[in-house]
């Protein structure tokens, strides 16, 4: 049992606790009980039992400033006593379990039963064998002792079932393995800043040990439990553990307890790690969920959905993101992503349509066969039903049953789920090379339908290497970096101090990695730009920081999206205070009442001076695309001490030191990428926190806006004024007036971004629902990333919170990678359309042939085993061949498909029907006059168990040849002429076509009885191939017929508005649920197993989402809200609930389907 491993692990750790603490002053148990305290009682306990945090550090043999020495033996000892920072993974499903799941497939079960009955009857020799009275039944049975070979058909069917099951299981297994690999890659990439030996180093999260001093900052996801030693304005989102969404203020003297799995929303600090892995708060909860053996089986299945590949809280990308993420593991249709991905919706619809048609056809076939036989024997020839003939008749009925099943098997496109899976898995693997790390499989395909991209500016469109290029110091506007000697020395001193002290001490400029490279910027990039400015002024910031270490900073107001500034207060030697402040120029200048003049003395700075400065300095800088930052300071008397918490009074009456213009150059490849997007019908919008002039200048450089076009560039204030009514509520129709022309939204807050994305998605202005992609890197982008159809997080600059909320991570932070994602997404959609076109042609032809053949000649010209070969094996290969077509640039030359366009376009319908007609004509010609053409014995009306005829072999062979050449036709779905275009770029395709051909030769020449084939000579082979080649010629004929002439062509698999209704609305309407249930009980059950394979993607993706919070499972049992959301998820008549009802005994509890 996978879940046992957790408890063993847990027990092992507990064993170490009692007896020794390895020379450390606290045992594991003491630390664990300490971490269960909160707030003031924790402060008191630390104070009384350990003598404050200093004492705790001493006992754990670590230094609050220097950290651990980092000696290997010491680290190992700590790991041995306090555990490692990872949670043991659940065991993956074994291959046998996967085989068992594949066997649950309804179609296969029907085939197995048919094969068993067929086998049983072939071994049963009925007594009345020789008597004439049984009529047609016994004729020919004795020929050449063929009766012994009766078992072959049953055996062959079983063999093909085994093949299918193994292929499916192997597929699932390799996919699981691939994603676990991906998973561990994500984990290794997560690093955390730790102080060891006085050096700040980036350490993989799994290497953190108890006693480490970790530096926490805005946007971090805490990897372990700890006690805060020193903090600046630290606020934590603990909703993942407590469910409370309010941010909790942490301070060393009020509430110093930091817990793993929680997010830092503001501020920074240092913490002493006190519990890791299974002993941390998150780990304890996870262990509770995982442990408990057999009787917990039910609960364990709930957790099963989160059997992440390894360490839970170490997976930033899957950490608990608060209540609204819980549902994520149950289905992508979680609260924020209401619809299923476009493709899945359309496939479900198509699946149901095909499933119904197939069932009807197969039922009719069986009924006609049985009636025909009965009437022929008992009415026309007036035979009695004799007891001794019963087994013979039964044998006939079994044969009819098998033919019926064959028709059904042919009607259901087995290969479709496989094609979807292969196509997505292949794309995801290749997208890794294009710097897209896909966290949710369906995001890859949704991206192909994107109609709008809302992009950040900094770091995505620009290089995120900030450099100061202009400055306004002492009443002079310098267009390049001034010579330090030309500046007033007083001003220079204050400026250098203001920048060095009033910036995060984690921000540094390091020497370049390779000779001649640019210096390496670490930490906040804007601050790096300012520190670079200090170095350009021939000064160094490090000595100043050493003189004023972080512990001595009196008070820090950290930067957040509301303040848009950062201030640090220090105590001067004479006891008075000085506060340095920096921030967006228009915000800080409003608070300035003085400015340093050319001699470095403060002079009065009146409102009209401000206006002049904005016009003469700030706007020109901004129009050059520079970000303007103002640096200022203020002195406070020592007595009385100011009210530090009264922020508004403190942050006013400042003295401005200087204004600098920071350049962040546009990435060279961005303008080209944006042009491609616009060609592909995707609108790119820039949403940034920068000022409007800077934003507009960059937007023009990128090509988002072109001079002379009719577009909107507005800032957050104006945006809110336009979209809100008098009461301040957002109104959709007001947003609809703004978004179509909006190209740049500047000075936007995170809520503006979210409002915009939501407004575009909910808009009904255009007939196609907009599909919106969003890029983000900051913690504050989380809500917008989650709301969007596809959220892109930055892999390098992105915070853990942003990555957590995203669907795809851009490992190189580059906008042009998004264009690659669009290309891959469209390619997935096209690959599946190609496969459908091929598959449905096979199906239409095979069903009609089997049906008419059975009704006219009582025997399907294509035998069950042959059908299985065509259907299961060839389809599997075809899905591989067509799903791995590499994308081409031409995919970006057309507009997105949109949600309402049918999956099977009219061109595809034309191709399917056109090729179907060709194949049927050929096959029926061969069936009814083939024996005369080739001068061979007719194979029609052959008695039971007669040897295979050349006649039917030619039909089978021609059929397969036509499919092979049609596979080449299927490579193009938009009616292109050249179907060979780029065929050699896809070696998989070529090898599969040749491979299938080779196997076909073997089957025909040596297949014999099991495949009902008799060997053909060269001439007949040439004819079969020639008829096959006719497909390519016929394809050209079809391409010449314009669609407009064929009005009757309808697409299939189209999503109507009703399918689009968000789940909430459906939920209010209970009949919908019953409707879903009724739908379920009909024929589609068959098909849903196919969808089930599509589900496997979701199961696979769950490795990604596994973490979406282990608390999720806890809370799921307690909170009623999430219960309601479950119902919401299941109510939609989508395959969420179906998959659970059908997929496998193991995942039944995955989404509590019982609640409907």
PDB file of C-alpha atoms in Angstrom, residues 125-255:
ATOM      1  CA  UNK A 125     -19.412 -31.002 -30.902  1.00  0.00           C
ATOM      2  CA  UNK A 126     -23.217 -31.224 -31.185  1.00  0.00           C
ATOM      3  CA  UNK A 127     -24.647 -34.734 -31.686  1.00  0.00           C
ATOM      4  CA  UNK A 128     -26.966 -33.869 -34.604  1.00  0.00           C
ATOM      5  CA  UNK A 129     -23.997 -32.828 -36.670  1.00  0.00           C
ATOM      6  CA  UNK A 130     -24.520 -35.134 -39.619  1.00  0.00           C
ATOM      7  CA  UNK A 131     -28.308 -35.111 -39.843  1.00  0.00           C
ATOM      8  CA  UNK A 132     -29.785 -33.287 -42.825  1.00  0.00           C
ATOM      9  CA  UNK A 133     -32.582 -31.960 -40.704  1.00  0.00           C
ATOM     10  CA  UNK A 134     -30.534 -29.022 -39.461  1.00  0.00           C
ATOM     11  CA  UNK A 135     -30.408 -27.735 -43.025  1.00  0.00           C
ATOM     12  CA  UNK A 136     -27.991 -25.054 -44.041  1.00  0.00           C
ATOM     13  CA  UNK A 137     -26.514 -25.091 -40.635  1.00  0.00           C
ATOM     14  CA  UNK A 138     -24.333 -28.125 -41.049  1.00  0.00           C
ATOM     15  CA  UNK A 139     -23.432 -27.908 -44.702  1.00  0.00           C
ATOM     16  CA  UNK A 140     -19.730 -27.632 -45.284  1.00  0.00           C
ATOM     17  CA  UNK A 141     -18.793 -28.096 -41.645  1.00  0.00           C
ATOM     18  CA  UNK A 142     -17.009 -31.340 -42.364  1.00  0.00           C
ATOM     19  CA  UNK A 143     -14.985 -29.973 -45.280  1.00  0.00           C
ATOM     20  CA  UNK A 144     -11.303 -30.811 -44.912  1.00  0.00           C
ATOM     21  CA  UNK A 145     -11.688 -31.259 -41.178  1.00  0.00           C
ATOM     22  CA  UNK A 146     -12.003 -27.507 -40.851  1.00  0.00           C
ATOM     23  CA  UNK A 147     -14.201 -27.795 -37.790  1.00  0.00           C
ATOM     24  CA  UNK A 148     -11.078 -28.056 -35.642  1.00  0.00           C
ATOM     25  CA  UNK A 149     -10.130 -24.567 -36.713  1.00  0.00           C
ATOM     26  CA  UNK A 150     -13.342 -23.076 -35.296  1.00  0.00           C
ATOM     27  CA  UNK A 151     -11.573 -21.865 -32.176  1.00  0.00           C
ATOM     28  CA  UNK A 152      -9.224 -19.620 -34.111  1.00  0.00           C
ATOM     29  CA  UNK A 153     -11.664 -16.748 -34.521  1.00  0.00           C
ATOM     30  CA  UNK A 154     -12.380 -16.565 -30.799  1.00  0.00           C
ATOM     31  CA  UNK A 155      -8.682 -16.804 -29.978  1.00  0.00           C
ATOM     32  CA  UNK A 156      -7.804 -14.118 -32.487  1.00  0.00           C
ATOM     33  CA  UNK A 157     -10.365 -11.727 -31.010  1.00  0.00           C
ATOM     34  CA  UNK A 158      -8.942 -12.382 -27.546  1.00  0.00           C
ATOM     35  CA  UNK A 159      -5.442 -11.777 -28.840  1.00  0.00           C
ATOM     36  CA  UNK A 160      -6.409  -8.434 -30.331  1.00  0.00           C
ATOM     37  CA  UNK A 161      -8.120  -7.485 -27.068  1.00  0.00           C
ATOM     38  CA  UNK A 162      -4.865  -8.282 -25.269  1.00  0.00           C
ATOM     39  CA  UNK A 163      -2.992  -6.058 -27.730  1.00  0.00           C
ATOM     40  CA  UNK A 164      -5.320  -3.129 -27.177  1.00  0.00           C
ATOM     41  CA  UNK A 165      -5.175  -3.481 -23.411  1.00  0.00           C
ATOM     42  CA  UNK A 166      -1.393  -3.622 -23.410  1.00  0.00           C
ATOM     43  CA  UNK A 167      -1.083  -0.621 -25.705  1.00  0.00           C
ATOM     44  CA  UNK A 168      -3.472   1.401 -23.546  1.00  0.00           C
ATOM     45  CA  UNK A 169      -1.808   0.385 -20.297  1.00  0.00           C
ATOM     46  CA  UNK A 170       1.653   1.045 -21.655  1.00  0.00           C
ATOM     47  CA  UNK A 171       0.543   4.446 -22.838  1.00  0.00           C
ATOM     48  CA  UNK A 172      -0.848   5.369 -19.446  1.00  0.00           C
ATOM     49  CA  UNK A 173       2.229   4.034 -17.742  1.00  0.00           C
ATOM     50  CA  UNK A 174       4.709   5.914 -19.890  1.00  0.00           C
ATOM     51  CA  UNK A 175       2.637   9.069 -19.536  1.00  0.00           C
ATOM     52  CA  UNK A 176       2.602   8.761 -15.775  1.00  0.00           C
ATOM     53  CA  UNK A 177       6.346   8.236 -15.830  1.00  0.00           C
ATOM     54  CA  UNK A 178       6.912  11.214 -18.092  1.00  0.00           C
ATOM     55  CA  UNK A 179       4.903  13.479 -15.855  1.00  0.00           C
ATOM     56  CA  UNK A 180       6.616  12.278 -12.747  1.00  0.00           C
ATOM     57  CA  UNK A 181       9.844  13.220 -14.474  1.00  0.00           C
ATOM     58  CA  UNK A 182       8.430  16.626 -15.297  1.00  0.00           C
ATOM     59  CA  UNK A 183       7.278  16.906 -11.744  1.00  0.00           C
ATOM     60  CA  UNK A 184      10.662  16.234 -10.244  1.00  0.00           C
ATOM     61  CA  UNK A 185      12.090  18.746 -12.658  1.00  0.00           C
ATOM     62  CA  UNK A 186       9.709  21.364 -11.330  1.00  0.00           C
ATOM     63  CA  UNK A 187      10.743  20.470  -7.811  1.00  0.00           C
ATOM     64  CA  UNK A 188      14.443  20.693  -8.438  1.00  0.00           C
ATOM     65  CA  UNK A 189      13.916  24.106  -9.912  1.00  0.00           C
ATOM     66  CA  UNK A 190      12.437  25.464  -6.716  1.00  0.00           C
ATOM     67  CA  UNK A 191      15.133  27.106  -4.694  1.00  0.00           C
ATOM     68  CA  UNK A 192      15.067  29.107  -1.494  1.00  0.00           C
ATOM     69  CA  UNK A 193      17.448  31.735  -0.077  1.00  0.00           C
ATOM     70  CA  UNK A 194      19.296  30.442   2.960  1.00  0.00           C
ATOM     71  CA  UNK A 195      22.176  31.921   4.956  1.00  0.00           C
ATOM     72  CA  UNK A 196      25.050  29.449   5.408  1.00  0.00           C
ATOM     73  CA  UNK A 197      28.436  30.454   6.714  1.00  0.00           C
ATOM     74  CA  UNK A 198      27.457  34.113   6.458  1.00  0.00           C
ATOM     75  CA  UNK A 199      26.782  33.782   2.721  1.00  0.00           C
ATOM     76  CA  UNK A 200      23.299  34.007   1.211  1.00  0.00           C
ATOM     77  CA  UNK A 201      22.912  31.031  -1.108  1.00  0.00           C
ATOM     78  CA  UNK A 202      20.086  29.615  -3.213  1.00  0.00           C
ATOM     79  CA  UNK A 203      19.382  26.111  -1.978  1.00  0.00           C
ATOM     80  CA  UNK A 204      17.045  23.480  -3.422  1.00  0.00           C
ATOM     81  CA  UNK A 205      14.106  23.273  -1.064  1.00  0.00           C
ATOM     82  CA  UNK A 206      14.688  19.599  -0.255  1.00  0.00           C
ATOM     83  CA  UNK A 207      18.145  20.435   1.165  1.00  0.00           C
ATOM     84  CA  UNK A 208      16.869  22.777   3.877  1.00  0.00           C
ATOM     85  CA  UNK A 209      17.493  21.421   7.391  1.00  0.00           C
ATOM     86  CA  UNK A 210      16.345  22.348  10.885  1.00  0.00           C
ATOM     87  CA  UNK A 211      18.538  25.174  12.154  1.00  0.00           C
ATOM     88  CA  UNK A 212      18.919  26.867   8.760  1.00  0.00           C
ATOM     89  CA  UNK A 213      18.365  30.609   8.642  1.00  0.00           C
ATOM     90  CA  UNK A 214      16.104  31.279   5.642  1.00  0.00           C
ATOM     91  CA  UNK A 215      15.460  34.671   4.090  1.00  0.00           C
ATOM     92  CA  UNK A 216      11.804  35.156   3.293  1.00  0.00           C
ATOM     93  CA  UNK A 217      10.573  37.851   0.940  1.00  0.00           C
ATOM     94  CA  UNK A 218       7.479  39.004  -0.905  1.00  0.00           C
ATOM     95  CA  UNK A 219       6.035  36.285  -3.137  1.00  0.00           C
ATOM     96  CA  UNK A 220       7.728  33.318  -1.465  1.00  0.00           C
ATOM     97  CA  UNK A 221       6.028  30.105  -0.632  1.00  0.00           C
ATOM     98  CA  UNK A 222       7.435  28.943   2.702  1.00  0.00           C
ATOM     99  CA  UNK A 223       9.158  25.565   2.323  1.00  0.00           C
ATOM    100  CA  UNK A 224       9.291  24.637   6.028  1.00  0.00           C
ATOM    101  CA  UNK A 225       8.058  25.747   9.447  1.00  0.00           C
ATOM    102  CA  UNK A 226      10.076  28.295  11.327  1.00  0.00           C
ATOM    103  CA  UNK A 227      10.274  31.090  13.856  1.00  0.00           C
ATOM    104  CA  UNK A 228      10.671  34.659  12.646  1.00  0.00           C
ATOM    105  CA  UNK A 229      13.919  36.198  13.915  1.00  0.00           C
ATOM    106  CA  UNK A 230      13.589  39.579  12.265  1.00  0.00           C
ATOM    107  CA  UNK A 231      10.872  40.915   9.953  1.00  0.00           C
ATOM    108  CA  UNK A 232       9.934  44.064   8.055  1.00  0.00           C
ATOM    109  CA  UNK A 233       6.232  44.611   7.651  1.00  0.00           C
ATOM    110  CA  UNK A 234       5.686  40.912   7.012  1.00  0.00           C
ATOM    111  CA  UNK A 235       2.210  39.749   6.000  1.00  0.00           C
ATOM    112  CA  UNK A 236       1.365  36.123   5.303  1.00  0.00           C
ATOM    113  CA  UNK A 237      -1.558  34.491   3.551  1.00  0.00           C
ATOM    114  CA  UNK A 238      -2.307  31.425   5.674  1.00  0.00           C
ATOM    115  CA  UNK A 239      -5.526  30.520   3.886  1.00  0.00           C
ATOM    116  CA  UNK A 240      -3.990  27.267   2.678  1.00  0.00           C
ATOM    117  CA  UNK A 241      -3.813  26.034   6.270  1.00  0.00           C
ATOM    118  CA  UNK A 242      -6.575  27.932   8.048  1.00  0.00           C
ATOM    119  CA  UNK A 243      -9.011  28.784   5.273  1.00  0.00           C
ATOM    120  CA  UNK A 244      -8.991  32.406   6.483  1.00  0.00           C
ATOM    121  CA  UNK A 245      -8.300  34.695   3.562  1.00  0.00           C
ATOM    122  CA  UNK A 246      -7.192  37.720   5.636  1.00  0.00           C
ATOM    123  CA  UNK A 247      -3.459  38.314   5.612  1.00  0.00           C
ATOM    124  CA  UNK A 248      -1.793  37.693   8.971  1.00  0.00           C
ATOM    125  CA  UNK A 249       0.774  40.202  10.233  1.00  0.00           C
ATOM    126  CA  UNK A 250       3.905  38.530  11.577  1.00  0.00           C
ATOM    127  CA  UNK A 251       6.417  40.123  13.906  1.00  0.00           C
ATOM    128  CA  UNK A 252       9.188  38.628  16.041  1.00  0.00           C
ATOM    129  CA  UNK A 253       7.593  40.004  19.208  1.00  0.00           C
ATOM    130  CA  UNK A 254       3.890  39.371  18.411  1.00  0.00           C
ATOM    131  CA  UNK A 255       3.352  36.336  16.185  1.00  0.00           C
TER     132      UNK A 255
END
